[in-house]
Amino acid sequence: MATPIQLNQANLQEVGSQMPVPIYDRSADKTDIVHIGVGGFHRAHLAYYLHLLKKDGEASSLCGIGLREADTKLHAIFKTQDHLYTLMVKHPNGTIEPEVIGSIVDFKMGTTDPQPVIERMAHASTTIVSLTITEGGYNFNPTTGEFNFDNPDVQHELRHPQNPITVYGFLTEALKRRRDAGLPAFTVLSCDNIEHNGDMMRKMLGAFAEAQDPDLAVWITQEVSFPNSMVDRITPVTTQADIETLAQNYDVADAWPVTCEPFIQWVVEDKFSNGRPAFEKVGVQFVPDVGPYEKMKLRLLNAGHSVLGLLGALHGHPTINTCVEDKLFATYLRAFLDQEATPILGNIEGINLEDYKNSLLERFANPNIKDSVSRICSESSAKLPKFLIPTIHENLAAGGSIHFATLVIAAWCYYSDKEEDQNRQPLEIIDALRGKLHDAAKKTEKEPLAFVKQERLFGALAENKHFAEIYTSMVHKLYQGVPIKKLMQDLG
Ligand code: CS2
């Protein structure tokens, strides 16, 4: 086999014989969006929307920022590929639609030398700093909802404002320099799966800035806007097989392509303190209040994923599509969505929830996506308090059903304790709180409520008698070895 063509700017024309490539101007002098957290999702979502706009003549482009050591891998790959990457859209019928995306034109790491990152953010041309820093990256105490000042990185940057480590230190230092230089503030645009993500960011940044420099905090409150936004596109982890498919079937060497589903959605509040590209031209919806859309997506799609992921992990299903191919799982998911998640959503203007749920099941069933259960279960300690636990609390308050969601919590306890499925196969557990979850879960046999007594995750759930009764009976059965599918069937 001939050596595949290395993806980079010089080879774009050659790559263009295999798939669409960007032919727009990629010079870095009009970089007005700076993005922190360039994972697969960002590359399939905001960077893709901007790519569509650039094809339509938009001059703005993106500079990616890495604030974690783990980002050095992408940094190195981007250097050899001139920040180009392939987006492989995977259709349910097996078709793959690859396209080279060129909207990211620069990438800077903030871990070794924070100055170039601060300067990029403080640069006159920067109008938006967007974020995908994951649910866990917001640094708040889940019990109190307040900023977590105990974080040692935060402590460090409060003492050394010019040497920031977290997103908070970088944003405040860059905003301070803008204020001092008489430049307008940029918009801080959160793109994470958190209800009221913009409001949350405003509150957290406000608390940090207040502790660091109260005058600056006042300026930030007056000048910076924090639109809430709902983001959606299923983006599985890239596999070696994806890299090989590109090399073998398309003759292109890309060390880190991104794969995703065809569906894409972005609903954003139109409040940008320093202007924005005309994203509405490429299908982005601008609405006055994104709250209902966010809630719908988090409580149906993301929670639905967690339901399948945790129950599927115990059973031994490897991917989300293998879960929904299993009729019992599909029926269970629908029952959870209809009986527990939907009743608390109320009406959402312009949305038919039946259609939305039908489309979710279709999206989850895409056999070409192969979204791993381990990705879905990763960081459950940051996800479930946003996706699923509030639904249990709200149903308890309203007298609604909680059985379907409670079995997921029981499964999560078993998963955290045993770290293997019910066939004794090891599970890949990725969670910042893995040790704590394991320690709490392993007390279950002596103290059945030990896992749900972790207040920072569950609030006062364990004190609710109705919940405690259902949960205790479920963990009891799981620990006796009753198969998860039998427990699911009993509820159906
Ligand atoms: C998933 C999300 O992280 C998860 O558990 O539910 O990554 C999901 O795929 C995206 O939010 C889809 O927009």
Short mmCIF file of C-alpha atoms and ligand atoms in Angstrom, two decimals:
data_model
loop_
_atom_site.label_atom_id
_atom_site.label_comp_id
_atom_site.label_asym_id
_atom_site.label_seq_id
_atom_site.Cartn_x
_atom_site.Cartn_y
_atom_site.Cartn_z
CA MET A 1 0.00 0.00 0.00
CA ALA A 2 1.28 3.48 -0.86
CA THR A 3 1.99 5.83 2.02
CA PRO A 4 -1.11 7.91 2.77
CA ILE A 5 -0.92 11.67 2.21
CA GLN A 6 -0.01 13.56 5.39
CA LEU A 7 -2.78 16.01 6.24
CA ASN A 8 -1.37 19.55 6.29
CA GLN A 9 -1.87 22.87 4.53
CA ALA A 10 0.70 22.15 1.78
CA ASN A 11 -1.02 18.87 0.87
CA LEU A 12 -4.57 20.19 0.94
CA GLN A 13 -5.01 20.12 -2.80
CA GLU A 14 -3.93 16.49 -2.96
CA VAL A 15 -6.17 15.56 -0.01
CA GLY A 16 -8.92 17.40 -1.87
CA SER A 17 -9.05 14.62 -4.46
CA GLN A 18 -10.32 12.33 -1.66
CA MET A 19 -12.72 14.55 0.29
CA PRO A 20 -13.85 18.19 0.65
CA VAL A 21 -11.10 20.46 1.99
CA PRO A 22 -11.19 24.13 3.08
CA ILE A 23 -10.24 26.54 0.34
CA TYR A 24 -10.88 29.68 2.39
CA ASP A 25 -8.21 31.97 3.84
CA ARG A 26 -6.65 30.38 6.94
CA SER A 27 -4.18 33.15 7.83
CA ALA A 28 -4.28 33.66 11.57
CA ASP A 29 -4.67 37.43 11.68
CA LYS A 30 -8.45 37.42 12.10
CA THR A 31 -8.61 35.09 15.07
CA ASP A 32 -11.54 36.39 17.05
CA ILE A 33 -12.78 33.28 18.81
CA VAL A 34 -10.54 31.72 21.44
CA HIS A 35 -11.68 28.31 22.62
CA ILE A 36 -10.65 26.57 25.83
CA GLY A 37 -10.94 22.76 25.80
CA VAL A 38 -10.50 21.51 22.24
CA GLY A 39 -11.87 17.99 22.59
CA GLY A 40 -13.66 15.93 19.97
CA PHE A 41 -16.96 17.59 20.77
CA HIS A 42 -15.73 21.12 20.09
CA ARG A 43 -14.16 19.99 16.83
CA ALA A 44 -17.47 18.41 15.73
CA HIS A 45 -19.58 21.34 16.92
CA LEU A 46 -18.54 25.01 17.25
CA ALA A 47 -15.45 24.60 15.04
CA TYR A 48 -17.64 22.84 12.47
CA TYR A 49 -20.28 25.60 12.51
CA LEU A 50 -17.52 28.16 12.02
CA HIS A 51 -16.11 26.07 9.18
CA LEU A 52 -19.53 26.19 7.46
CA LEU A 53 -19.60 29.95 7.90
CA LYS A 54 -16.08 30.35 6.56
CA LYS A 55 -17.09 28.44 3.46
CA ASP A 56 -19.70 31.16 3.12
CA GLY A 57 -17.14 33.97 3.34
CA GLU A 58 -16.82 34.58 7.10
CA ALA A 59 -13.38 35.92 8.06
CA SER A 60 -13.36 34.90 11.75
CA SER A 61 -11.34 31.94 12.80
CA LEU A 62 -10.48 30.10 15.97
CA CYS A 63 -7.51 29.74 18.30
CA GLY A 64 -7.65 26.66 20.53
CA ILE A 65 -6.28 26.68 24.07
CA GLY A 66 -5.13 23.74 26.17
CA LEU A 67 -4.99 24.18 29.93
CA ARG A 68 -4.34 20.54 30.83
CA GLU A 69 -1.23 18.41 30.38
CA ALA A 70 -3.36 15.96 28.38
CA ASP A 71 -3.77 18.62 25.67
CA THR A 72 -0.08 18.38 24.70
CA LYS A 73 -0.93 15.41 22.45
CA LEU A 74 -3.34 17.46 20.35
CA HIS A 75 -0.92 20.39 20.38
CA ALA A 76 1.82 18.24 18.85
CA ILE A 77 -0.52 16.74 16.24
CA PHE A 78 -1.92 20.14 15.32
CA LYS A 79 1.64 21.41 14.78
CA THR A 80 2.33 18.77 12.13
CA GLN A 81 -1.13 19.14 10.57
CA ASP A 82 -1.35 22.96 10.54
CA HIS A 83 -4.39 22.62 12.85
CA LEU A 84 -6.30 20.72 10.18
CA TYR A 85 -8.34 17.63 11.03
CA THR A 86 -10.86 15.36 9.40
CA LEU A 87 -14.42 15.24 10.62
CA MET A 88 -15.94 11.84 9.79
CA VAL A 89 -19.72 12.06 9.90
CA LYS A 90 -21.10 8.54 10.32
CA HIS A 91 -24.55 7.82 8.95
CA PRO A 92 -26.76 4.98 10.19
CA ASN A 93 -26.59 3.20 6.80
CA GLY A 94 -22.83 2.76 7.15
CA THR A 95 -21.84 5.71 4.96
CA ILE A 96 -18.97 7.84 6.22
CA GLU A 97 -18.76 11.44 5.06
CA PRO A 98 -15.27 12.81 5.71
CA GLU A 99 -14.39 16.49 5.39
CA VAL A 100 -11.29 18.46 6.34
CA ILE A 101 -12.08 21.29 8.75
CA GLY A 102 -9.94 24.42 8.70
CA SER A 103 -11.58 26.86 11.11
CA ILE A 104 -8.98 26.32 13.85
CA VAL A 105 -5.85 28.18 12.78
CA ASP A 106 -3.82 28.34 15.97
CA PHE A 107 -3.39 26.44 19.24
CA LYS A 108 -1.66 27.47 22.45
CA MET A 109 -0.86 25.56 25.60
CA GLY A 110 -1.23 27.44 28.88
CA THR A 111 0.51 24.86 31.06
CA THR A 112 4.15 25.72 30.48
CA ASP A 113 3.93 29.43 29.75
CA PRO A 114 0.60 31.12 30.42
CA GLN A 115 1.63 34.47 28.87
CA PRO A 116 0.93 33.72 25.15
CA VAL A 117 -2.51 32.42 26.13
CA ILE A 118 -3.33 35.49 28.21
CA GLU A 119 -2.07 37.73 25.40
CA ARG A 120 -4.20 35.90 22.82
CA MET A 121 -7.29 36.34 24.99
CA ALA A 122 -6.45 39.96 25.73
CA HIS A 123 -5.72 40.73 22.04
CA ALA A 124 -7.86 43.46 20.49
CA SER A 125 -9.24 41.08 17.85
CA THR A 126 -10.64 38.55 20.37
CA THR A 127 -14.39 38.95 20.70
CA ILE A 128 -15.45 35.63 22.20
CA VAL A 129 -13.84 33.14 24.58
CA SER A 130 -15.81 29.92 24.30
CA LEU A 131 -15.52 26.94 26.62
CA THR A 132 -15.97 23.19 26.66
CA ILE A 133 -14.32 22.43 29.98
CA THR A 134 -16.69 19.54 30.92
CA GLU A 135 -19.24 19.41 33.70
CA GLY A 136 -16.44 18.91 36.23
CA GLY A 137 -14.48 21.98 35.09
CA TYR A 138 -16.74 24.60 36.65
CA ASN A 139 -15.20 24.17 40.09
CA PHE A 140 -18.26 24.56 42.24
CA ASN A 141 -19.30 22.76 45.36
CA PRO A 142 -22.31 20.67 44.30
CA THR A 143 -23.90 20.81 47.75
CA THR A 144 -23.78 24.57 48.19
CA GLY A 145 -23.60 25.58 44.52
CA GLU A 146 -20.82 28.01 45.49
CA PHE A 147 -17.32 28.42 44.03
CA ASN A 148 -14.79 25.98 45.48
CA PHE A 149 -11.99 28.10 46.92
CA ASP A 150 -10.33 25.00 48.44
CA ASN A 151 -8.98 23.98 45.04
CA PRO A 152 -5.15 24.36 45.36
CA ASP A 153 -4.85 25.61 41.76
CA VAL A 154 -7.33 28.37 42.55
CA GLN A 155 -5.41 29.22 45.72
CA HIS A 156 -2.24 29.50 43.66
CA GLU A 157 -3.71 31.79 41.03
CA LEU A 158 -5.33 34.04 43.61
CA ARG A 159 -1.84 34.65 44.99
CA HIS A 160 -0.18 34.84 41.55
CA PRO A 161 -2.67 36.42 39.15
CA GLN A 162 -0.10 36.57 36.37
CA ASN A 163 0.51 32.84 36.51
CA PRO A 164 -2.95 31.36 36.18
CA ILE A 165 -3.72 27.64 36.02
CA THR A 166 -7.48 27.27 35.71
CA VAL A 167 -9.92 28.86 33.32
CA TYR A 168 -10.84 31.36 36.07
CA GLY A 169 -7.32 32.68 36.46
CA PHE A 170 -6.86 33.00 32.69
CA LEU A 171 -10.17 34.75 32.11
CA THR A 172 -9.71 37.30 34.89
CA GLU A 173 -6.14 38.15 33.97
CA ALA A 174 -7.05 38.57 30.29
CA LEU A 175 -10.11 40.66 31.15
CA LYS A 176 -8.04 42.81 33.49
CA ARG A 177 -5.56 43.53 30.69
CA ARG A 178 -8.41 44.43 28.33
CA ARG A 179 -9.93 46.80 30.86
CA ASP A 180 -6.54 48.43 31.52
CA ALA A 181 -5.94 48.82 27.77
CA GLY A 182 -9.40 50.32 27.24
CA LEU A 183 -10.51 47.37 25.10
CA PRO A 184 -14.05 46.02 25.19
CA ALA A 185 -14.66 42.81 27.12
CA PHE A 186 -15.10 39.55 25.25
CA THR A 187 -18.16 37.34 25.60
CA VAL A 188 -17.66 34.20 27.68
CA LEU A 189 -19.58 31.48 25.86
CA SER A 190 -20.10 28.25 27.76
CA CYS A 191 -20.77 25.16 25.62
CA ASP A 192 -20.97 22.51 28.34
CA ASN A 193 -23.84 20.23 29.32
CA ILE A 194 -24.89 22.20 32.38
CA GLU A 195 -28.28 23.75 32.92
CA HIS A 196 -27.90 27.55 32.73
CA ASN A 197 -24.26 27.06 31.75
CA GLY A 198 -23.70 30.77 31.08
CA ASP A 199 -25.29 31.85 34.37
CA MET A 200 -23.21 29.27 36.17
CA MET A 201 -20.02 30.59 34.56
CA ARG A 202 -20.98 34.18 35.42
CA LYS A 203 -21.52 33.24 39.04
CA MET A 204 -18.27 31.25 39.35
CA LEU A 205 -16.12 33.82 37.55
CA GLY A 206 -17.77 36.57 39.58
CA ALA A 207 -16.87 34.82 42.85
CA PHE A 208 -13.29 34.26 41.75
CA ALA A 209 -12.82 37.82 40.46
CA GLU A 210 -14.34 39.25 43.64
CA ALA A 211 -11.76 37.37 45.72
CA GLN A 212 -8.94 38.50 43.47
CA ASP A 213 -9.78 42.08 42.60
CA PRO A 214 -13.18 43.54 43.60
CA ASP A 215 -12.91 46.46 41.15
CA LEU A 216 -12.33 44.07 38.31
CA ALA A 217 -15.31 42.01 39.48
CA VAL A 218 -17.52 45.09 39.10
CA TRP A 219 -16.19 45.72 35.58
CA ILE A 220 -16.78 42.06 34.63
CA THR A 221 -20.36 42.22 35.92
CA GLN A 222 -21.02 45.32 33.86
CA GLU A 223 -19.15 44.46 30.67
CA VAL A 224 -18.98 40.70 30.10
CA SER A 225 -21.93 38.77 28.74
CA PHE A 226 -22.42 35.07 29.42
CA PRO A 227 -25.03 33.65 27.02
CA ASN A 228 -26.60 30.35 28.04
CA SER A 229 -26.43 27.74 25.33
CA MET A 230 -27.64 24.23 24.56
CA VAL A 231 -25.20 22.18 22.51
CA ASP A 232 -25.78 18.81 20.90
CA ARG A 233 -23.90 16.35 18.72
CA ILE A 234 -22.93 12.82 19.71
CA THR A 235 -19.17 12.57 19.36
CA PRO A 236 -17.66 9.20 20.32
CA VAL A 237 -14.02 8.72 21.28
CA THR A 238 -11.80 8.42 18.16
CA THR A 239 -10.46 4.88 17.72
CA GLN A 240 -7.43 3.44 15.95
CA ALA A 241 -9.91 1.91 13.49
CA ASP A 242 -11.08 5.43 12.50
CA ILE A 243 -7.48 6.49 11.81
CA GLU A 244 -6.97 3.32 9.75
CA THR A 245 -10.20 3.80 7.79
CA LEU A 246 -8.98 7.24 6.72
CA ALA A 247 -5.57 5.94 5.72
CA GLN A 248 -6.83 2.84 3.91
CA ASN A 249 -10.03 4.05 2.28
CA TYR A 250 -9.16 7.70 1.69
CA ASP A 251 -5.38 7.65 1.56
CA VAL A 252 -5.12 10.37 4.21
CA ALA A 253 -2.86 10.31 7.27
CA ASP A 254 -4.58 12.18 10.09
CA ALA A 255 -3.32 11.32 13.58
CA TRP A 256 -6.50 12.53 15.30
CA PRO A 257 -9.67 12.68 13.22
CA VAL A 258 -13.02 13.23 14.92
CA THR A 259 -16.10 11.09 14.34
CA CYS A 260 -19.68 12.17 14.95
CA GLU A 261 -23.32 11.60 14.11
CA PRO A 262 -25.06 13.61 11.35
CA PHE A 263 -27.34 15.43 13.85
CA ILE A 264 -26.16 18.80 15.15
CA GLN A 265 -27.89 21.51 17.19
CA TRP A 266 -26.92 24.70 18.97
CA VAL A 267 -29.42 26.97 20.68
CA VAL A 268 -27.92 30.16 22.08
CA GLU A 269 -29.08 33.32 23.83
CA ASP A 270 -28.31 36.30 21.67
CA LYS A 271 -26.33 38.41 24.12
CA PHE A 272 -22.77 38.96 22.94
CA SER A 273 -20.97 41.90 24.52
CA ASN A 274 -18.54 42.32 21.64
CA GLY A 275 -20.33 41.05 18.52
CA ARG A 276 -20.44 37.60 16.96
CA PRO A 277 -20.26 35.87 13.58
CA ALA A 278 -23.64 35.39 11.85
CA PHE A 279 -24.01 31.80 13.05
CA GLU A 280 -27.74 31.88 12.25
CA LYS A 281 -26.75 31.55 8.59
CA VAL A 282 -25.59 27.97 9.25
CA GLY A 283 -28.53 26.81 11.35
CA VAL A 284 -27.68 27.99 14.87
CA GLN A 285 -30.87 29.02 16.70
CA PHE A 286 -30.80 32.28 18.64
CA VAL A 287 -33.53 32.50 21.29
CA PRO A 288 -34.26 34.85 24.21
CA ASP A 289 -34.32 32.03 26.80
CA VAL A 290 -32.47 28.78 26.28
CA GLY A 291 -33.50 27.30 29.67
CA PRO A 292 -36.26 24.95 28.46
CA TYR A 293 -34.09 23.60 25.61
CA GLU A 294 -31.18 22.94 27.94
CA LYS A 295 -33.36 21.17 30.44
CA MET A 296 -34.96 19.05 27.73
CA LYS A 297 -31.62 17.99 26.32
CA LEU A 298 -29.95 17.26 29.65
CA ARG A 299 -32.88 15.41 31.18
CA LEU A 300 -33.73 13.39 28.05
CA LEU A 301 -30.65 12.89 25.90
CA ASN A 302 -27.86 13.04 28.45
CA ALA A 303 -29.85 11.26 31.16
CA GLY A 304 -30.98 8.71 28.57
CA HIS A 305 -27.35 8.05 27.76
CA SER A 306 -26.53 7.52 31.44
CA VAL A 307 -29.50 5.17 31.86
CA LEU A 308 -28.29 3.00 28.98
CA GLY A 309 -24.63 3.41 29.90
CA LEU A 310 -24.75 2.30 33.52
CA LEU A 311 -27.32 -0.47 33.07
CA GLY A 312 -25.55 -1.54 29.87
CA ALA A 313 -22.17 -1.59 31.63
CA LEU A 314 -23.46 -4.02 34.26
CA HIS A 315 -24.95 -6.27 31.63
CA GLY A 316 -21.81 -6.15 29.46
CA HIS A 317 -23.07 -4.20 26.45
CA PRO A 318 -20.06 -2.44 24.88
CA THR A 319 -21.78 0.45 23.09
CA ILE A 320 -24.94 2.57 23.17
CA ASN A 321 -26.24 1.05 19.94
CA THR A 322 -25.84 -2.50 21.29
CA CYS A 323 -27.91 -1.35 24.28
CA VAL A 324 -30.81 -0.08 22.18
CA GLU A 325 -30.66 -3.09 19.87
CA ASP A 326 -31.58 -5.03 23.01
CA LYS A 327 -35.37 -4.61 23.08
CA LEU A 328 -35.56 -4.62 26.86
CA PHE A 329 -33.12 -1.70 27.08
CA ALA A 330 -34.98 0.28 24.42
CA THR A 331 -38.31 -0.26 26.20
CA TYR A 332 -36.79 0.61 29.56
CA LEU A 333 -35.27 3.81 28.21
CA ARG A 334 -38.58 4.88 26.69
CA ALA A 335 -40.39 4.17 29.96
CA PHE A 336 -37.86 6.28 31.86
CA LEU A 337 -38.19 9.13 29.35
CA ASP A 338 -42.00 9.01 29.28
CA GLN A 339 -42.80 8.32 32.90
CA GLU A 340 -40.03 10.08 34.82
CA ALA A 341 -38.21 12.65 32.67
CA THR A 342 -41.07 14.08 30.57
CA PRO A 343 -43.63 14.89 33.30
CA ILE A 344 -41.28 17.41 34.93
CA LEU A 345 -40.36 19.17 31.69
CA GLY A 346 -43.72 20.77 31.02
CA ASN A 347 -44.40 22.28 27.62
CA ILE A 348 -41.52 23.53 25.53
CA GLU A 349 -42.62 26.05 22.99
CA GLY A 350 -42.05 24.91 19.44
CA ILE A 351 -40.94 21.40 20.43
CA ASN A 352 -42.93 18.22 20.09
CA LEU A 353 -41.46 16.05 22.84
CA GLU A 354 -42.77 12.84 21.26
CA ASP A 355 -40.83 13.59 18.08
CA TYR A 356 -37.78 14.60 20.10
CA LYS A 357 -37.80 11.29 22.02
CA ASN A 358 -38.36 9.27 18.85
CA SER A 359 -35.40 10.96 17.25
CA LEU A 360 -33.25 10.29 20.34
CA LEU A 361 -33.92 6.58 20.08
CA GLU A 362 -33.00 6.67 16.40
CA ARG A 363 -29.81 8.57 17.11
CA PHE A 364 -28.81 6.16 19.88
CA ALA A 365 -29.46 3.24 17.52
CA ASN A 366 -27.01 4.49 14.84
CA PRO A 367 -24.92 1.30 14.45
CA ASN A 368 -22.11 3.15 12.74
CA ILE A 369 -21.37 5.43 15.71
CA LYS A 370 -20.40 2.73 18.22
CA ASP A 371 -20.36 5.19 21.10
CA SER A 372 -18.74 3.27 23.95
CA VAL A 373 -20.56 2.71 27.20
CA SER A 374 -17.28 3.55 28.95
CA ARG A 375 -17.32 7.11 27.47
CA ILE A 376 -20.90 7.58 28.64
CA CYS A 377 -20.15 6.30 32.16
CA SER A 378 -16.94 8.34 32.43
CA GLU A 379 -17.12 11.17 34.96
CA SER A 380 -20.55 10.04 36.13
CA SER A 381 -19.87 11.89 39.38
CA ALA A 382 -19.93 15.17 37.45
CA LYS A 383 -22.72 14.16 35.06
CA LEU A 384 -25.42 12.47 37.13
CA PRO A 385 -25.91 15.42 39.51
CA LYS A 386 -26.83 17.43 36.37
CA PHE A 387 -28.54 14.81 34.21
CA LEU A 388 -30.40 12.40 36.46
CA ILE A 389 -30.41 13.12 40.20
CA PRO A 390 -32.46 16.36 39.88
CA THR A 391 -35.16 14.34 38.09
CA ILE A 392 -35.41 12.02 41.11
CA HIS A 393 -35.62 14.98 43.51
CA GLU A 394 -38.27 16.71 41.41
CA ASN A 395 -40.36 13.56 41.01
CA LEU A 396 -40.17 12.91 44.75
CA ALA A 397 -41.45 16.42 45.38
CA ALA A 398 -44.24 16.02 42.81
CA GLY A 399 -45.21 12.48 43.82
CA GLY A 400 -44.02 11.08 40.48
CA SER A 401 -42.36 7.77 39.62
CA ILE A 402 -38.69 7.29 40.55
CA HIS A 403 -38.16 3.55 39.96
CA PHE A 404 -36.48 3.68 36.57
CA ALA A 405 -33.94 6.31 37.62
CA THR A 406 -33.32 4.72 41.01
CA LEU A 407 -32.22 1.44 39.43
CA VAL A 408 -29.59 3.44 37.53
CA ILE A 409 -28.24 4.81 40.83
CA ALA A 410 -28.17 1.29 42.27
CA ALA A 411 -26.31 0.11 39.17
CA TRP A 412 -23.84 2.99 39.56
CA CYS A 413 -23.16 1.86 43.14
CA TYR A 414 -22.47 -1.72 42.02
CA TYR A 415 -20.34 -0.45 39.12
CA SER A 416 -18.27 1.77 41.47
CA ASP A 417 -17.84 -0.98 44.06
CA LYS A 418 -17.05 -4.01 41.88
CA GLU A 419 -15.49 -2.19 38.92
CA GLU A 420 -16.59 -5.16 36.84
CA ASP A 421 -19.78 -6.21 35.08
CA GLN A 422 -22.12 -8.97 36.20
CA ASN A 423 -20.12 -11.48 34.14
CA ARG A 424 -17.04 -10.50 36.17
CA GLN A 425 -15.43 -8.73 33.24
CA PRO A 426 -13.39 -5.66 34.27
CA LEU A 427 -14.91 -2.26 33.47
CA GLU A 428 -12.95 0.79 32.34
CA ILE A 429 -13.74 3.34 35.05
CA ILE A 430 -12.80 6.96 34.35
CA ASP A 431 -13.89 9.34 37.09
CA ALA A 432 -12.15 12.09 39.05
CA LEU A 433 -13.89 10.72 42.17
CA ARG A 434 -13.24 7.04 41.40
CA GLY A 435 -11.56 6.30 44.75
CA LYS A 436 -14.22 8.07 46.81
CA LEU A 437 -17.05 6.40 44.88
CA HIS A 438 -15.43 3.00 45.36
CA ASP A 439 -14.90 3.52 49.09
CA ALA A 440 -18.49 4.61 49.64
CA ALA A 441 -19.95 1.84 47.46
CA LYS A 442 -17.99 -0.93 49.10
CA LYS A 443 -19.74 -0.25 52.42
CA THR A 444 -23.09 -1.12 50.82
CA GLU A 445 -23.39 -4.67 52.14
CA LYS A 446 -23.07 -3.40 55.74
CA GLU A 447 -24.80 -0.09 55.24
CA PRO A 448 -27.13 -0.18 52.21
CA LEU A 449 -27.44 3.61 51.89
CA ALA A 450 -23.69 4.34 52.17
CA PHE A 451 -23.30 5.21 48.48
CA VAL A 452 -26.23 7.62 48.31
CA LYS A 453 -25.20 9.27 51.56
CA GLN A 454 -22.46 11.09 49.60
CA GLU A 455 -24.14 14.44 50.04
CA ARG A 456 -22.09 16.36 47.51
CA LEU A 457 -23.56 14.13 44.81
CA PHE A 458 -27.01 13.28 46.07
CA GLY A 459 -27.97 16.08 48.46
CA ALA A 460 -30.36 14.75 51.09
CA LEU A 461 -31.73 11.94 48.89
CA ALA A 462 -30.81 9.18 51.35
CA GLU A 463 -33.07 10.79 53.95
CA ASN A 464 -36.13 10.39 51.76
CA LYS A 465 -37.91 7.27 53.01
CA HIS A 466 -39.59 6.40 49.73
CA PHE A 467 -36.34 6.63 47.79
CA ALA A 468 -34.38 4.80 50.50
CA GLU A 469 -36.81 1.89 50.47
CA ILE A 470 -36.76 1.42 46.70
CA TYR A 471 -33.02 1.91 46.44
CA THR A 472 -32.23 -0.47 49.31
CA SER A 473 -34.28 -3.26 47.81
CA MET A 474 -32.59 -2.73 44.42
CA VAL A 475 -28.99 -2.76 45.68
CA HIS A 476 -29.84 -5.74 47.83
CA LYS A 477 -30.97 -7.71 44.77
CA LEU A 478 -27.98 -6.58 42.69
CA TYR A 479 -25.57 -7.66 45.41
CA GLN A 480 -27.35 -11.02 45.59
CA GLY A 481 -26.46 -11.46 41.94
CA VAL A 482 -29.89 -10.88 40.37
CA PRO A 483 -29.14 -9.99 36.71
CA ILE A 484 -29.70 -6.35 35.84
CA LYS A 485 -32.01 -7.38 33.00
CA LYS A 486 -34.26 -9.24 35.45
CA LEU A 487 -34.52 -6.09 37.60
CA MET A 488 -35.27 -3.99 34.53
CA GLN A 489 -37.93 -6.44 33.40
CA ASP A 490 -39.58 -6.40 36.82
CA LEU A 491 -40.08 -2.65 36.51
CA GLY A 492 -41.35 -2.71 32.95
C1 CS2 B 1 -23.05 12.21 26.73
C2 CS2 B 1 -22.74 13.47 25.96
O1 CS2 B 1 -21.20 12.71 28.11
C3 CS2 B 1 -22.21 12.05 27.99
O2 CS2 B 1 -22.55 11.24 28.81
O3 CS2 B 1 -24.39 12.16 27.06
O4 CS2 B 1 -21.39 13.57 25.67
C4 CS2 B 1 -23.58 13.53 24.68
O5 CS2 B 1 -23.13 12.59 23.75
C5 CS2 B 1 -23.54 14.91 24.09
O6 CS2 B 1 -23.97 15.84 25.05
C6 CS2 B 1 -24.43 14.97 22.86
O7 CS2 B 1 -24.69 16.27 22.53
#
